[in-house]
Amino acid sequence: MNDVNHNKDYCIIDRLHMKPINETVAWKLLKPVCRELDDLIEREEIQFLSGHHNENNNTYVLNLKSKHLHFASRGLRDSIGDVAYDEGALRIGLRSAGVPLNVFVQLG
């Protein structure tokens, strides 16, 4: 299975536990690992497409479109676990302020 497109399969498999989240929640989740997030939003270089919270295991899936990204784990509760790239898309597994996130990004 293609890792970058895994979010579609993940949502199908665990659909019963997935609850949509809004853009405000998504930005709050990303802020600890993306200090320039406010600037990216202001310059319209990042766009929220969708997001879901899995209430069963307390993980989040965010779908974004972005021209520029810079994530950094600076706090004790932040970590970047893995990054996968495939044809203009990224999947980034991370923890932001202790919250597990899978971030899927369409580049460009």
XYZ file of C-alpha atoms in Angstrom:
108
model
C 0.000 0.000 0.000
C 1.261 3.456 -0.891
C 2.109 5.236 2.406
C 1.183 8.719 1.206
C -2.313 7.641 0.146
C -2.742 5.583 3.310
C -5.030 8.222 4.863
C -7.897 7.242 2.525
C -7.646 3.586 3.564
C -7.155 4.545 7.207
C -10.357 6.594 7.203
C -12.318 3.764 5.573
C -11.087 1.150 8.037
C -11.659 3.261 11.138
C -14.577 5.385 9.894
C -16.771 4.656 12.906
C -14.283 6.289 15.256
C -13.332 9.230 13.034
C -14.927 12.575 13.828
C -14.297 15.628 11.621
C -12.377 18.567 13.071
C -12.332 22.151 11.852
C -9.514 24.391 10.679
C -9.147 26.109 14.064
C -8.472 22.791 15.782
C -6.024 21.767 13.032
C -3.961 24.943 13.407
C -3.937 24.585 17.197
C -2.592 21.033 16.800
C 0.151 22.093 14.356
C 1.261 25.278 16.107
C 3.739 23.624 18.552
C 5.762 22.075 15.692
C 5.286 24.831 13.096
C 6.255 28.177 14.576
C 5.736 30.008 11.287
C 2.183 28.716 10.914
C 0.554 32.134 11.407
C 2.740 33.633 8.655
C 1.937 30.747 6.284
C -1.779 31.223 6.898
C -1.537 34.997 6.446
C 0.390 34.612 3.154
C -2.094 31.917 2.058
C 0.743 29.414 1.598
C -1.036 26.719 3.568
C -4.604 25.514 3.243
C -6.635 23.237 5.491
C -8.458 20.606 3.410
C -9.885 18.320 6.098
C -9.137 16.753 9.433
C -10.367 13.933 11.628
C -9.975 12.827 15.208
C -10.016 9.113 15.982
C -11.780 9.001 19.331
C -10.860 5.344 19.771
C -7.084 5.886 19.944
C -6.915 9.723 20.273
C -4.982 10.266 17.036
C -5.567 12.953 14.443
C -5.338 12.984 10.647
C -4.879 16.337 8.916
C -5.067 16.913 5.168
C -3.378 20.104 3.986
C -2.178 21.815 0.847
C 0.957 23.889 1.215
C 3.636 25.721 -0.768
C 6.050 25.745 2.163
C 6.523 23.760 5.375
C 8.985 23.832 8.218
C 8.248 21.521 11.123
C 10.596 21.222 14.078
C 10.368 19.269 17.306
C 11.487 21.726 19.954
C 9.607 20.670 23.052
C 9.859 17.533 25.155
C 6.414 16.457 23.962
C 7.134 17.103 20.253
C 8.670 14.577 17.881
C 8.761 13.910 14.171
C 8.508 10.166 13.702
C 8.595 9.602 9.970
C 8.223 11.330 6.628
C 7.172 9.745 3.338
C 7.149 11.446 -0.070
C 5.360 10.334 -3.217
C 4.641 12.388 -6.371
C 3.925 15.806 -4.891
C 2.556 14.612 -1.571
C 3.993 14.093 1.901
C 2.898 12.062 4.878
C 4.403 13.181 8.162
C 3.891 11.224 11.352
C 4.554 13.328 14.438
C 3.614 14.298 17.964
C 2.757 17.906 18.649
C 2.484 18.787 22.340
C 2.037 15.067 22.980
C -0.810 14.660 20.473
C -0.215 12.041 17.748
C -0.819 13.421 14.231
C -0.608 12.058 10.720
C -0.290 15.041 8.410
C -0.918 14.503 4.701
C 0.262 17.404 2.536
C -0.377 18.116 -1.127
C 2.629 20.167 -2.196
C 2.294 23.222 -4.383
